[in-house]
PDB file of C-alpha atoms in Angstrom:
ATOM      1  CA  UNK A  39      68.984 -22.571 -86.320  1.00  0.00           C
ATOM      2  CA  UNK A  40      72.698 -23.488 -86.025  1.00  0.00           C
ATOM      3  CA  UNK A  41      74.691 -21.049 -83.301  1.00  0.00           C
ATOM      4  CA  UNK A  42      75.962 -18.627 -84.370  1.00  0.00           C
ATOM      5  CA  UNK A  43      73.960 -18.081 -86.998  1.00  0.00           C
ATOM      6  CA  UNK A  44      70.963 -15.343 -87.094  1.00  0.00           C
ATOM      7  CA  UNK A  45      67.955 -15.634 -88.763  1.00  0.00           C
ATOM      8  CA  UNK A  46      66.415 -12.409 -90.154  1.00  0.00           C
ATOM      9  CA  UNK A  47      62.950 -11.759 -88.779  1.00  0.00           C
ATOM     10  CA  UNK A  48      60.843  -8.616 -88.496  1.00  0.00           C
ATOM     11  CA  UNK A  49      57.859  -7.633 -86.887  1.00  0.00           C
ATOM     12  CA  UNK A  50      54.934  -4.802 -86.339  1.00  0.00           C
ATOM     13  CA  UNK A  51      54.879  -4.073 -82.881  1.00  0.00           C
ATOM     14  CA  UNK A  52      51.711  -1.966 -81.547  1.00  0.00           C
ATOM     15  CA  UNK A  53      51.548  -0.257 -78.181  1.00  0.00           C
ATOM     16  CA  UNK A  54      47.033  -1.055 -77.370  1.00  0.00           C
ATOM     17  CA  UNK A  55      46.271   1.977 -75.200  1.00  0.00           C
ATOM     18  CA  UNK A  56      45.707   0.831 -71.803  1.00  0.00           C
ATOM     19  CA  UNK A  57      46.121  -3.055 -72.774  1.00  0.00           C
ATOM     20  CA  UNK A  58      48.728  -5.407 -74.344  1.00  0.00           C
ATOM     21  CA  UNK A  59      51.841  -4.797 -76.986  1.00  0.00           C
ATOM     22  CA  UNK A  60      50.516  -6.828 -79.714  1.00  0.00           C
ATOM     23  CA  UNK A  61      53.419  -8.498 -81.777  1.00  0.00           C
ATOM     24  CA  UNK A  62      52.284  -9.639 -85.658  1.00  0.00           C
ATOM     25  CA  UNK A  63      54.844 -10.429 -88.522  1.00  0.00           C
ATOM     26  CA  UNK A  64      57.830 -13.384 -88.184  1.00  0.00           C
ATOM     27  CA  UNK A  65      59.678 -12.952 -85.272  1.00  0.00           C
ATOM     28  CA  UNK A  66      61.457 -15.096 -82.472  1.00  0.00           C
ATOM     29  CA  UNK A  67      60.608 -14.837 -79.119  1.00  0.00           C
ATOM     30  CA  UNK A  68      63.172 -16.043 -76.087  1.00  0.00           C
ATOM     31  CA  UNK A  69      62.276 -16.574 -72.666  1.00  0.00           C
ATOM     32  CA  UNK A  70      64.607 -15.611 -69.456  1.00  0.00           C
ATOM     33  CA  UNK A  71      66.799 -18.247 -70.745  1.00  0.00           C
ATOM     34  CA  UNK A  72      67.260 -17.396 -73.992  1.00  0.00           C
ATOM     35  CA  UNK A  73      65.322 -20.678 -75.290  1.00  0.00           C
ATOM     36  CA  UNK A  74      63.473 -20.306 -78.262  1.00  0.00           C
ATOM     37  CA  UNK A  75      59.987 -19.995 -77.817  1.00  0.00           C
ATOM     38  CA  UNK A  76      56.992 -21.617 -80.917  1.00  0.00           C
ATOM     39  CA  UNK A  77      55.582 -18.332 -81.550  1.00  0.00           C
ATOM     40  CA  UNK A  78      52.624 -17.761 -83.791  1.00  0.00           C
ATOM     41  CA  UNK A  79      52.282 -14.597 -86.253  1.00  0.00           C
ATOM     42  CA  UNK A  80      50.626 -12.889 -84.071  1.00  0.00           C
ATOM     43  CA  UNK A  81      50.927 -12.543 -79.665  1.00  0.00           C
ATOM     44  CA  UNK A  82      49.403  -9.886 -77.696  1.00  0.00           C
ATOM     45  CA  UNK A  83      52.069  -9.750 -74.219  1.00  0.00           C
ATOM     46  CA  UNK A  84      50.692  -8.256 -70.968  1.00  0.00           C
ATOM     47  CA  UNK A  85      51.795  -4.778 -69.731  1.00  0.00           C
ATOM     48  CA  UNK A  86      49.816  -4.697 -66.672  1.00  0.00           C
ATOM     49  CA  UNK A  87      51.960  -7.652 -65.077  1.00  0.00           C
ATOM     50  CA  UNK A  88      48.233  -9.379 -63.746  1.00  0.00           C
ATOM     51  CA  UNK A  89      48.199 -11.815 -66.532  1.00  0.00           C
ATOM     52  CA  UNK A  90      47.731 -15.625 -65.595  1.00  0.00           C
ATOM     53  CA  UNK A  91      49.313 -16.725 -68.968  1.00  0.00           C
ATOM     54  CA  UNK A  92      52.214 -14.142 -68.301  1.00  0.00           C
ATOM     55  CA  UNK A  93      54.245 -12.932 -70.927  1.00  0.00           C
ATOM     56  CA  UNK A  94      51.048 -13.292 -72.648  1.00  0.00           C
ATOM     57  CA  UNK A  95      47.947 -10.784 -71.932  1.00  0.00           C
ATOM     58  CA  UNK A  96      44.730 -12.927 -70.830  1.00  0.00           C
ATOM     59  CA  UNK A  97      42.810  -9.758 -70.540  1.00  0.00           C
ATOM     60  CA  UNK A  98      43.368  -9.137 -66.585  1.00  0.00           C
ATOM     61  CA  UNK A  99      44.133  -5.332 -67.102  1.00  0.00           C
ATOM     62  CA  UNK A 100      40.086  -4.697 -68.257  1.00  0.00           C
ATOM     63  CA  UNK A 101      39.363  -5.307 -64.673  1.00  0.00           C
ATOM     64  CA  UNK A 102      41.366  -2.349 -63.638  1.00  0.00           C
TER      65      UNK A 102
END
């Protein structure tokens, strides 16, 4: 994508009671740094901040 220039992209975005937001639909995600993350159609990102994998949910917060 050439700066300056936005791509449109949209996305479902579900909050999972007492899990992850899980992301499906085309979408961009940046890290910190505003690089462009490879994102599938679908990510599940951790709310519980135990994740190994963080932003992504690895299923830490069902020990809690």
């Amino acid at each position: 994508m050439e700066q300056g220039k936005k791509e449109k992209t949209s996305a479902l975005i579900k909050v999972i009671e007492g899990g992850p937001l899980e992301i499906k639909g085309n979408f961009i995600l940046n890290d910190l740094k505003r690089d462009i993350t490879e994102t599938p159609a679908e990510v599940y990102l951790c709310r519980c901040g135990k994740s190994s994998e963080m932003p992504f949910c690895d299923g830490s917060h069902k020990k809690f």
